[in-house]
PDB file of C-alpha atoms in Angstrom:
ATOM      1  CA  MET A   1      -2.251  12.794 -19.170  1.00 58.00           C
ATOM      2  CA  THR A   2      -2.650  10.017 -21.552  1.00 89.00           C
ATOM      3  CA  ARG A   3      -5.294   6.352 -20.972  1.00 93.00           C
ATOM      4  CA  LEU A   4      -2.694   4.577 -20.114  1.00 95.00           C
ATOM      5  CA  ALA A   5      -0.937   6.454 -17.618  1.00 95.00           C
ATOM      6  CA  ARG A   6      -4.464   6.394 -15.575  1.00 95.00           C
ATOM      7  CA  HIS A   7      -5.120   3.157 -16.603  1.00 96.00           C
ATOM      8  CA  GLY A   8      -1.343   1.692 -14.779  1.00 96.00           C
ATOM      9  CA  ALA A   9      -1.606   4.114 -11.965  1.00 95.00           C
ATOM     10  CA  ALA A  10      -5.442   2.852 -10.758  1.00 96.00           C
ATOM     11  CA  LEU A  11      -4.257  -0.907 -11.958  1.00 97.00           C
ATOM     12  CA  LEU A  12      -1.648   0.338  -8.420  1.00 96.00           C
ATOM     13  CA  GLY A  13      -4.920   2.183  -6.536  1.00 96.00           C
ATOM     14  CA  ALA A  14      -2.068   5.203  -7.189  1.00 95.00           C
ATOM     15  CA  GLN A  15      -2.287   8.377  -8.044  1.00 94.00           C
ATOM     16  CA  ILE A  16       0.134   9.953 -10.974  1.00 94.00           C
ATOM     17  CA  TRP A  17       1.811  13.131  -9.925  1.00 92.00           C
ATOM     18  CA  ASN A  18       4.166  13.319 -13.623  1.00 94.00           C
ATOM     19  CA  TRP A  19       5.012  10.942 -16.560  1.00 96.00           C
ATOM     20  CA  HIS A  20       6.597  10.250 -19.447  1.00 93.00           C
ATOM     21  CA  PRO A  21       7.044   8.009 -23.261  1.00 93.00           C
ATOM     22  CA  LEU A  22      10.100   5.291 -22.249  1.00 90.00           C
ATOM     23  CA  GLN A  23      12.723   4.962 -25.215  1.00 78.00           C
ATOM     24  CA  GLY A  24      10.828   2.047 -27.532  1.00 64.00           C
ATOM     25  CA  GLY A  25       7.791   1.708 -28.880  1.00 57.00           C
ATOM     26  CA  ASP A  26       7.431  -0.192 -31.642  1.00 66.00           C
ATOM     27  CA  THR A  27       5.239  -2.641 -30.468  1.00 72.00           C
ATOM     28  CA  ALA A  28       3.554  -1.220 -27.271  1.00 84.00           C
ATOM     29  CA  GLN A  29       3.081   2.543 -25.842  1.00 92.00           C
ATOM     30  CA  THR A  30       6.093   2.375 -22.309  1.00 94.00           C
ATOM     31  CA  LEU A  31       5.562   4.830 -19.511  1.00 96.00           C
ATOM     32  CA  LEU A  32       7.746   5.949 -16.357  1.00 97.00           C
ATOM     33  CA  LEU A  33       5.420   6.734 -14.196  1.00 97.00           C
ATOM     34  CA  TYR A  34       5.597   9.353 -11.390  1.00 97.00           C
ATOM     35  CA  LEU A  35       3.174   7.844  -8.361  1.00 96.00           C
ATOM     36  CA  ASN A  36       2.626  10.916  -5.307  1.00 94.00           C
ATOM     37  CA  ASP A  37       3.869   8.629  -2.456  1.00 93.00           C
ATOM     38  CA  GLY A  38       7.053   8.308  -4.530  1.00 93.00           C
ATOM     39  CA  ARG A  39       7.401   5.653  -6.433  1.00 95.00           C
ATOM     40  CA  LYS A  40       8.407   5.494  -9.902  1.00 97.00           C
ATOM     41  CA  VAL A  41       6.923   2.644 -12.247  1.00 98.00           C
ATOM     42  CA  VAL A  42       6.573   1.555 -15.805  1.00 97.00           C
ATOM     43  CA  VAL A  43       3.536   1.165 -16.943  1.00 97.00           C
ATOM     44  CA  LYS A  44       2.554  -0.323 -20.894  1.00 96.00           C
ATOM     45  CA  ASN A  45       0.273  -1.605 -23.351  1.00 93.00           C
ATOM     46  CA  GLY A  46      -0.001  -4.390 -26.452  1.00 84.00           C
ATOM     47  CA  PRO A  47       0.184  -7.352 -27.461  1.00 86.00           C
ATOM     48  CA  ASP A  48      -0.390  -9.057 -24.715  1.00 93.00           C
ATOM     49  CA  PRO A  49      -0.013  -7.928 -20.766  1.00 96.00           C
ATOM     50  CA  VAL A  50      -1.093 -11.128 -19.590  1.00 97.00           C
ATOM     51  CA  GLU A  51       1.375 -13.262 -21.484  1.00 96.00           C
ATOM     52  CA  GLU A  52       4.179 -10.398 -21.605  1.00 96.00           C
ATOM     53  CA  ALA A  53       4.061 -11.242 -16.941  1.00 98.00           C
ATOM     54  CA  ALA A  54       3.543 -14.545 -17.604  1.00 97.00           C
ATOM     55  CA  MET A  55       6.973 -14.711 -19.481  1.00 98.00           C
ATOM     56  CA  LEU A  56       8.045 -12.232 -16.915  1.00 98.00           C
ATOM     57  CA  ARG A  57       7.623 -14.664 -13.904  1.00 98.00           C
ATOM     58  CA  SER A  58       9.363 -17.847 -16.103  1.00 98.00           C
ATOM     59  CA  LEU A  59      11.813 -15.577 -17.025  1.00 98.00           C
ATOM     60  CA  GLY A  60      12.454 -15.068 -13.192  1.00 98.00           C
ATOM     61  CA  ARG A  61      11.748 -18.914 -11.579  1.00 98.00           C
ATOM     62  CA  THR A  62      14.528 -20.085 -13.238  1.00 98.00           C
ATOM     63  CA  GLY A  63      16.633 -16.671 -10.851  1.00 97.00           C
ATOM     64  CA  ALA A  64      17.943 -14.055 -13.694  1.00 98.00           C
ATOM     65  CA  PRO A  65      17.089 -11.009 -12.993  1.00 98.00           C
ATOM     66  CA  VAL A  66      13.332  -9.435 -14.409  1.00 98.00           C
ATOM     67  CA  PRO A  67      11.722  -6.107 -13.512  1.00 98.00           C
ATOM     68  CA  GLN A  68       9.087  -7.290 -11.075  1.00 98.00           C
ATOM     69  CA  VAL A  69       5.381  -7.434 -11.638  1.00 98.00           C
ATOM     70  CA  LEU A  70       3.413  -4.829 -10.006  1.00 98.00           C
ATOM     71  CA  ALA A  71      -0.155  -5.088 -11.366  1.00 98.00           C
ATOM     72  CA  VAL A  72      -1.634  -6.520 -15.016  1.00 98.00           C
ATOM     73  CA  ASP A  73      -4.326  -6.800 -16.883  1.00 97.00           C
ATOM     74  CA  GLU A  74      -5.843  -7.290 -20.125  1.00 96.00           C
ATOM     75  CA  ASP A  75      -4.969  -3.525 -21.034  1.00 96.00           C
ATOM     76  CA  ALA A  76      -1.863  -2.668 -18.678  1.00 97.00           C
ATOM     77  CA  VAL A  77       1.056  -4.809 -17.426  1.00 98.00           C
ATOM     78  CA  VAL A  78       2.777  -2.416 -14.364  1.00 98.00           C
ATOM     79  CA  LEU A  79       6.248  -2.807 -14.234  1.00 98.00           C
ATOM     80  CA  GLN A  80       8.569  -2.186 -11.622  1.00 98.00           C
ATOM     81  CA  TYR A  81      11.654   0.283 -12.869  1.00 97.00           C
ATOM     82  CA  LEU A  82      15.206  -0.858 -12.998  1.00 95.00           C
ATOM     83  CA  PRO A  83      16.894   1.785 -13.632  1.00 89.00           C
ATOM     84  CA  PRO A  84      19.206   1.284 -16.727  1.00 87.00           C
ATOM     85  CA  ASP A  85      22.508   3.316 -15.899  1.00 88.00           C
ATOM     86  CA  GLY A  86      25.011   0.881 -17.390  1.00 88.00           C
ATOM     87  CA  ARG A  87      26.485   0.357 -21.091  1.00 89.00           C
ATOM     88  CA  LEU A  88      25.589  -4.137 -22.615  1.00 91.00           C
ATOM     89  CA  PRO A  89      29.174  -3.356 -24.365  1.00 90.00           C
ATOM     90  CA  GLY A  90      30.377  -3.743 -20.174  1.00 88.00           C
ATOM     91  CA  CYS A  91      28.949  -6.879 -18.976  1.00 95.00           C
ATOM     92  CA  TRP A  92      28.863  -8.773 -21.725  1.00 97.00           C
ATOM     93  CA  ASP A  93      29.796 -11.513 -19.683  1.00 97.00           C
ATOM     94  CA  ASP A  94      27.267 -10.954 -17.029  1.00 97.00           C
ATOM     95  CA  LEU A  95      24.982 -11.849 -19.706  1.00 98.00           C
ATOM     96  CA  GLY A  96      25.750 -14.622 -21.154  1.00 98.00           C
ATOM     97  CA  ARG A  97      25.849 -15.707 -16.940  1.00 98.00           C
ATOM     98  CA  VAL A  98      22.109 -14.391 -17.003  1.00 98.00           C
ATOM     99  CA  LEU A  99      21.088 -16.801 -20.211  1.00 98.00           C
ATOM    100  CA  ALA A 100      23.013 -19.660 -18.677  1.00 98.00           C
ATOM    101  CA  GLN A 101      19.940 -19.139 -15.969  1.00 98.00           C
ATOM    102  CA  VAL A 102      17.265 -18.385 -17.965  1.00 98.00           C
ATOM    103  CA  HIS A 103      18.510 -21.618 -20.536  1.00 98.00           C
ATOM    104  CA  THR A 104      18.016 -23.695 -16.992  1.00 97.00           C
ATOM    105  CA  GLY A 105      14.269 -23.688 -17.761  1.00 97.00           C
ATOM    106  CA  ARG A 106      12.025 -26.201 -19.350  1.00 96.00           C
ATOM    107  CA  PRO A 107       8.789 -27.148 -20.265  1.00 95.00           C
ATOM    108  CA  GLU A 108       5.710 -29.063 -17.766  1.00 90.00           C
ATOM    109  CA  GLY A 109       7.257 -31.923 -16.693  1.00 85.00           C
ATOM    110  CA  ASP A 110      10.518 -31.970 -18.572  1.00 74.00           C
ATOM    111  CA  ALA A 111       8.614 -33.578 -21.919  1.00 80.00           C
ATOM    112  CA  ILE A 112      11.032 -32.641 -24.863  1.00 93.00           C
ATOM    113  CA  ARG A 113       8.474 -30.437 -26.567  1.00 97.00           C
ATOM    114  CA  TYR A 114       8.549 -27.054 -28.145  1.00 98.00           C
ATOM    115  CA  GLY A 115       6.859 -24.366 -28.169  1.00 98.00           C
ATOM    116  CA  TRP A 116       5.092 -22.129 -25.571  1.00 98.00           C
ATOM    117  CA  HIS A 117       0.937 -22.749 -24.224  1.00 95.00           C
ATOM    118  CA  ALA A 118       0.152 -19.600 -26.055  1.00 96.00           C
ATOM    119  CA  ASP A 119       0.512 -17.539 -29.320  1.00 96.00           C
ATOM    120  CA  HIS A 120       2.036 -13.485 -29.227  1.00 94.00           C
ATOM    121  CA  ALA A 121       2.858 -10.826 -31.625  1.00 93.00           C
ATOM    122  CA  PHE A 122       5.031  -8.221 -32.796  1.00 91.00           C
ATOM    123  CA  GLY A 123       2.758  -6.000 -33.434  1.00 87.00           C
ATOM    124  CA  ASP A 124       0.822  -7.179 -36.817  1.00 89.00           C
ATOM    125  CA  VAL A 125       3.394 -10.121 -37.239  1.00 94.00           C
ATOM    126  CA  ALA A 126       1.716 -13.012 -35.492  1.00 94.00           C
ATOM    127  CA  VAL A 127       4.307 -15.368 -33.740  1.00 96.00           C
ATOM    128  CA  CYS A 128       2.547 -18.702 -33.244  1.00 97.00           C
ATOM    129  CA  ASN A 129       4.232 -21.164 -30.934  1.00 98.00           C
ATOM    130  CA  GLU A 130       1.870 -24.769 -31.062  1.00 97.00           C
ATOM    131  CA  TRP A 131       3.726 -26.959 -29.585  1.00 97.00           C
ATOM    132  CA  THR A 132       5.344 -30.100 -31.665  1.00 97.00           C
ATOM    133  CA  GLU A 133       7.889 -32.702 -30.685  1.00 96.00           C
ATOM    134  CA  ASN A 134      10.435 -32.032 -32.907  1.00 97.00           C
ATOM    135  CA  TRP A 135      13.027 -28.467 -33.313  1.00 98.00           C
ATOM    136  CA  PRO A 136      13.559 -28.367 -36.972  1.00 98.00           C
ATOM    137  CA  GLU A 137       9.748 -29.144 -37.590  1.00 98.00           C
ATOM    138  CA  PHE A 138       8.658 -26.171 -35.157  1.00 98.00           C
ATOM    139  CA  TRP A 139      10.376 -24.140 -36.596  1.00 98.00           C
ATOM    140  CA  ALA A 140      10.080 -24.573 -40.291  1.00 98.00           C
ATOM    141  CA  ARG A 141       6.448 -24.069 -39.124  1.00 97.00           C
ATOM    142  CA  HIS A 142       6.602 -21.975 -36.637  1.00 98.00           C
ATOM    143  CA  ARG A 143       9.996 -19.332 -37.661  1.00 98.00           C
ATOM    144  CA  ILE A 144       9.492 -20.012 -41.192  1.00 98.00           C
ATOM    145  CA  GLY A 145       6.948 -21.235 -43.057  1.00 97.00           C
ATOM    146  CA  VAL A 146       4.423 -18.386 -41.113  1.00 97.00           C
ATOM    147  CA  HIS A 147       5.870 -15.429 -43.514  1.00 97.00           C
ATOM    148  CA  LEU A 148       5.438 -16.990 -46.816  1.00 97.00           C
ATOM    149  CA  ASP A 149       2.429 -15.944 -48.100  1.00 96.00           C
ATOM    150  CA  HIS A 150       3.504 -12.475 -46.810  1.00 96.00           C
ATOM    151  CA  VAL A 151       7.109 -12.291 -49.216  1.00 96.00           C
ATOM    152  CA  GLY A 152       7.707 -12.021 -52.884  1.00 95.00           C
ATOM    153  CA  PRO A 153       7.131 -15.605 -54.768  1.00 97.00           C
ATOM    154  CA  ASP A 154      11.478 -15.880 -54.925  1.00 96.00           C
ATOM    155  CA  LEU A 155      11.921 -15.144 -51.260  1.00 97.00           C
ATOM    156  CA  ALA A 156       9.109 -17.347 -51.708  1.00 97.00           C
ATOM    157  CA  ARG A 157      11.268 -20.634 -53.469  1.00 97.00           C
ATOM    158  CA  GLN A 158      14.452 -19.940 -51.247  1.00 97.00           C
ATOM    159  CA  LEU A 159      12.421 -19.969 -47.826  1.00 97.00           C
ATOM    160  CA  GLU A 160      11.046 -23.600 -48.959  1.00 97.00           C
ATOM    161  CA  ASN A 161      14.153 -24.454 -49.634  1.00 97.00           C
ATOM    162  CA  LEU A 162      15.588 -24.136 -46.466  1.00 97.00           C
ATOM    163  CA  MET A 163      12.842 -25.235 -45.480  1.00 97.00           C
ATOM    164  CA  ARG A 164      13.388 -29.265 -46.287  1.00 97.00           C
ATOM    165  CA  ARG A 165      16.916 -29.167 -45.841  1.00 97.00           C
ATOM    166  CA  LEU A 166      16.114 -28.212 -41.688  1.00 98.00           C
ATOM    167  CA  PRO A 167      16.146 -31.860 -40.299  1.00 98.00           C
ATOM    168  CA  ASP A 168      19.919 -31.565 -42.288  1.00 97.00           C
ATOM    169  CA  LEU A 169      20.811 -28.487 -40.304  1.00 98.00           C
ATOM    170  CA  LEU A 170      19.280 -28.285 -36.868  1.00 98.00           C
ATOM    171  CA  PRO A 171      19.300 -30.651 -34.002  1.00 98.00           C
ATOM    172  CA  HIS A 172      16.490 -32.880 -33.944  1.00 98.00           C
ATOM    173  CA  LYS A 173      16.125 -33.189 -30.296  1.00 97.00           C
ATOM    174  CA  PRO A 174      17.690 -30.237 -28.669  1.00 97.00           C
ATOM    175  CA  VAL A 175      17.691 -30.077 -24.383  1.00 97.00           C
ATOM    176  CA  PRO A 176      13.991 -27.619 -24.849  1.00 97.00           C
ATOM    177  CA  SER A 177      15.337 -24.885 -22.864  1.00 97.00           C
ATOM    178  CA  LEU A 178      13.866 -22.135 -22.367  1.00 98.00           C
ATOM    179  CA  LEU A 179      14.188 -18.762 -24.252  1.00 98.00           C
ATOM    180  CA  HIS A 180      14.064 -14.786 -23.780  1.00 98.00           C
ATOM    181  CA  GLY A 181      12.765 -14.989 -27.441  1.00 97.00           C
ATOM    182  CA  ASP A 182      13.848 -11.433 -28.933  1.00 96.00           C
ATOM    183  CA  LEU A 183      17.486 -10.601 -26.649  1.00 96.00           C
ATOM    184  CA  TRP A 184      19.122  -7.752 -28.469  1.00 95.00           C
ATOM    185  CA  GLY A 185      20.094  -5.432 -26.348  1.00 94.00           C
ATOM    186  CA  GLY A 186      17.319  -2.415 -26.327  1.00 93.00           C
ATOM    187  CA  ASN A 187      15.298  -5.977 -24.756  1.00 95.00           C
ATOM    188  CA  VAL A 188      18.791  -5.816 -21.988  1.00 97.00           C
ATOM    189  CA  LEU A 189      18.454  -3.629 -18.425  1.00 96.00           C
ATOM    190  CA  VAL A 190      22.687  -2.852 -17.326  1.00 96.00           C
ATOM    191  CA  SER A 191      22.923  -0.946 -14.256  1.00 94.00           C
ATOM    192  CA  GLY A 192      26.587  -0.648 -13.027  1.00 88.00           C
ATOM    193  CA  SER A 193      28.723  -3.882 -15.112  1.00 87.00           C
ATOM    194  CA  ARG A 194      25.974  -6.090 -13.912  1.00 95.00           C
ATOM    195  CA  VAL A 195      21.640  -6.916 -16.669  1.00 97.00           C
ATOM    196  CA  SER A 196      19.935  -6.094 -14.226  1.00 97.00           C
ATOM    197  CA  GLY A 197      16.793  -6.985 -16.122  1.00 97.00           C
ATOM    198  CA  LEU A 198      15.225  -8.736 -19.276  1.00 98.00           C
ATOM    199  CA  ILE A 199      12.283  -7.248 -20.668  1.00 96.00           C
ATOM    200  CA  ASP A 200       9.994  -7.629 -23.447  1.00 95.00           C
ATOM    201  CA  PRO A 201      10.735 -11.323 -24.027  1.00 97.00           C
ATOM    202  CA  CYS A 202       8.576 -14.091 -26.183  1.00 97.00           C
ATOM    203  CA  CYS A 203       9.438 -16.877 -24.749  1.00 98.00           C
ATOM    204  CA  HIS A 204       9.259 -20.169 -26.333  1.00 98.00           C
ATOM    205  CA  TYR A 205      11.145 -23.744 -25.506  1.00 98.00           C
ATOM    206  CA  GLY A 206      13.200 -24.308 -27.771  1.00 98.00           C
ATOM    207  CA  HIS A 207      17.453 -24.949 -28.886  1.00 98.00           C
ATOM    208  CA  ALA A 208      19.411 -22.264 -26.296  1.00 98.00           C
ATOM    209  CA  GLU A 209      21.449 -21.125 -29.540  1.00 98.00           C
ATOM    210  CA  VAL A 210      18.287 -19.379 -30.328  1.00 98.00           C
ATOM    211  CA  ASP A 211      18.795 -17.143 -27.693  1.00 98.00           C
ATOM    212  CA  LEU A 212      22.287 -16.660 -28.619  1.00 98.00           C
ATOM    213  CA  ALA A 213      22.190 -16.149 -32.164  1.00 98.00           C
ATOM    214  CA  THR A 214      19.816 -13.432 -31.701  1.00 97.00           C
ATOM    215  CA  ALA A 215      22.531 -11.487 -29.181  1.00 98.00           C
ATOM    216  CA  GLY A 216      24.455 -11.171 -32.260  1.00 97.00           C
ATOM    217  CA  VAL A 217      21.748  -9.482 -35.021  1.00 97.00           C
ATOM    218  CA  PHE A 218      22.163  -5.976 -33.508  1.00 96.00           C
ATOM    219  CA  ASP A 219      24.465  -5.975 -31.213  1.00 95.00           C
ATOM    220  CA  ARG A 220      28.355  -7.456 -31.672  1.00 96.00           C
ATOM    221  CA  PRO A 221      29.334 -10.011 -28.333  1.00 97.00           C
ATOM    222  CA  SER A 222      32.272 -10.452 -27.215  1.00 96.00           C
ATOM    223  CA  ALA A 223      33.913 -13.504 -27.023  1.00 97.00           C
ATOM    224  CA  ALA A 224      32.548 -14.284 -23.071  1.00 97.00           C
ATOM    225  CA  PHE A 225      29.710 -13.482 -23.600  1.00 98.00           C
ATOM    226  CA  TYR A 226      29.497 -17.587 -25.659  1.00 98.00           C
ATOM    227  CA  THR A 227      32.562 -18.563 -23.487  1.00 98.00           C
ATOM    228  CA  ALA A 228      30.833 -17.093 -20.153  1.00 98.00           C
ATOM    229  CA  HIS A 229      27.504 -19.291 -20.975  1.00 98.00           C
ATOM    230  CA  GLY A 230      29.195 -22.222 -22.149  1.00 97.00           C
ATOM    231  CA  GLY A 231      30.719 -21.994 -25.765  1.00 95.00           C
ATOM    232  CA  VAL A 232      29.092 -22.911 -28.855  1.00 95.00           C
ATOM    233  CA  GLU A 233      29.318 -26.081 -30.124  1.00 95.00           C
ATOM    234  CA  ALA A 234      30.803 -26.816 -33.979  1.00 96.00           C
ATOM    235  CA  GLY A 235      28.931 -25.921 -37.464  1.00 95.00           C
ATOM    236  CA  TYR A 236      26.485 -23.075 -35.117  1.00 97.00           C
ATOM    237  CA  GLU A 237      27.503 -20.712 -38.134  1.00 97.00           C
ATOM    238  CA  VAL A 238      25.189 -22.086 -40.233  1.00 98.00           C
ATOM    239  CA  ARG A 239      22.468 -21.882 -37.092  1.00 98.00           C
ATOM    240  CA  PHE A 240      23.326 -18.364 -36.058  1.00 98.00           C
ATOM    241  CA  ALA A 241      22.564 -17.590 -39.469  1.00 98.00           C
ATOM    242  CA  ILE A 242      18.778 -19.802 -39.694  1.00 98.00           C
ATOM    243  CA  TYR A 243      17.031 -18.234 -36.507  1.00 98.00           C
ATOM    244  CA  ARG A 244      18.917 -14.691 -37.188  1.00 98.00           C
ATOM    245  CA  LEU A 245      16.919 -15.260 -40.223  1.00 98.00           C
ATOM    246  CA  TRP A 246      13.833 -15.061 -37.982  1.00 98.00           C
ATOM    247  CA  ILE A 247      14.634 -12.142 -36.301  1.00 97.00           C
ATOM    248  CA  ALA A 248      15.455 -10.318 -39.919  1.00 98.00           C
ATOM    249  CA  LEU A 249      12.026 -11.779 -41.786  1.00 98.00           C
ATOM    250  CA  VAL A 250       9.455 -10.522 -39.403  1.00 97.00           C
ATOM    251  CA  HIS A 251      11.574  -6.571 -39.209  1.00 97.00           C
ATOM    252  CA  LEU A 252      11.073  -7.195 -43.626  1.00 98.00           C
ATOM    253  CA  ARG A 253       7.619  -7.394 -42.870  1.00 97.00           C
ATOM    254  CA  ARG A 254       7.030  -5.088 -40.657  1.00 95.00           C
ATOM    255  CA  PHE A 255       9.703  -2.088 -41.805  1.00 95.00           C
ATOM    256  CA  GLY A 256      10.044  -3.675 -44.980  1.00 96.00           C
ATOM    257  CA  ALA A 257      12.492  -3.889 -48.387  1.00 96.00           C
ATOM    258  CA  THR A 258      15.048  -2.189 -46.029  1.00 97.00           C
ATOM    259  CA  TYR A 259      15.702  -5.186 -44.176  1.00 97.00           C
ATOM    260  CA  MET A 260      16.246  -7.043 -47.478  1.00 97.00           C
ATOM    261  CA  PRO A 261      19.481  -7.528 -47.733  1.00 97.00           C
ATOM    262  CA  LEU A 262      19.703  -8.554 -44.096  1.00 97.00           C
ATOM    263  CA  VAL A 263      17.236 -10.984 -44.875  1.00 98.00           C
ATOM    264  CA  ALA A 264      19.680 -12.188 -48.198  1.00 97.00           C
ATOM    265  CA  HIS A 265      22.886 -12.614 -45.585  1.00 97.00           C
ATOM    266  CA  TYR A 266      21.061 -15.434 -43.615  1.00 98.00           C
ATOM    267  CA  LEU A 267      19.917 -16.446 -46.571  1.00 97.00           C
ATOM    268  CA  ASP A 268      23.345 -17.240 -48.237  1.00 96.00           C
ATOM    269  CA  VAL A 269      25.435 -18.436 -45.048  1.00 96.00           C
ATOM    270  CA  ALA A 270      22.451 -20.672 -44.145  1.00 94.00           C
ATOM    271  CA  GLY A 271      22.816 -22.099 -47.965  1.00 87.00           C
ATOM    272  CA  ALA A 272      19.280 -22.060 -49.003  1.00 73.00           C
ATOM    273  CA  GLY A 273      20.508 -21.252 -52.606  1.00 53.00           C
ATOM    274  CA  ARG A 274      21.366 -24.462 -52.796  1.00 47.00           C
ATOM    275  CA  ALA A 275      19.783 -27.811 -54.326  1.00 41.00           C
TER     276      ALA A 275
END
């Protein structure tokens, strides 16, 4: 039995009769625990269980489906187990409706500002969330500029060129919506033809198109997904590329040159080579 399994059960004051690992685990270990009282729960460690619990609760307050946080401390979070017995391709429209709910979330006091009250991380790649009052500045500093010291000079030059152009490419002060922040098929639980839970968030407040864009990095959302959310605005192709670029850069730093063609593609769509 692993230390994480024992710790998760202890947080609930319960005993384990079995456990097994769940899929995923790039940035954290995730286990399904079978408790002696008949319950099944999920226990997960790092990078920041306390902040992950806070993010899930924020998502849940919008009415979006998330697993209930059963217990948490600095080492682990214990979550309600939601059986993933459906497949995302059958419920893209429902995910669009769920995201529309998520995006009703606003910063405290309904202030026009972008960020989150704490930083986060994907493994050893820091996710900076310092508040800013200007959306292009937030994206330039905290989603693109943070990578400059970790990539080669040619790519850094292209990223700097794109950063200079962001005020002309992104809205200056969009409605600051609550974002899941790492939306892809692996972070969406489905039961039947409905979304049963959003998991593994990287929340911040920002332009709602971020979640719409990142959903298409590794998956192929149907038109019904965008329609159910409320549609897309003119010029979305360039904005989507800019938002997807962040995900590609994170993967480039974590997993290596395999992701360079994806980075290059989004830079090309965003016109990063223009003067």
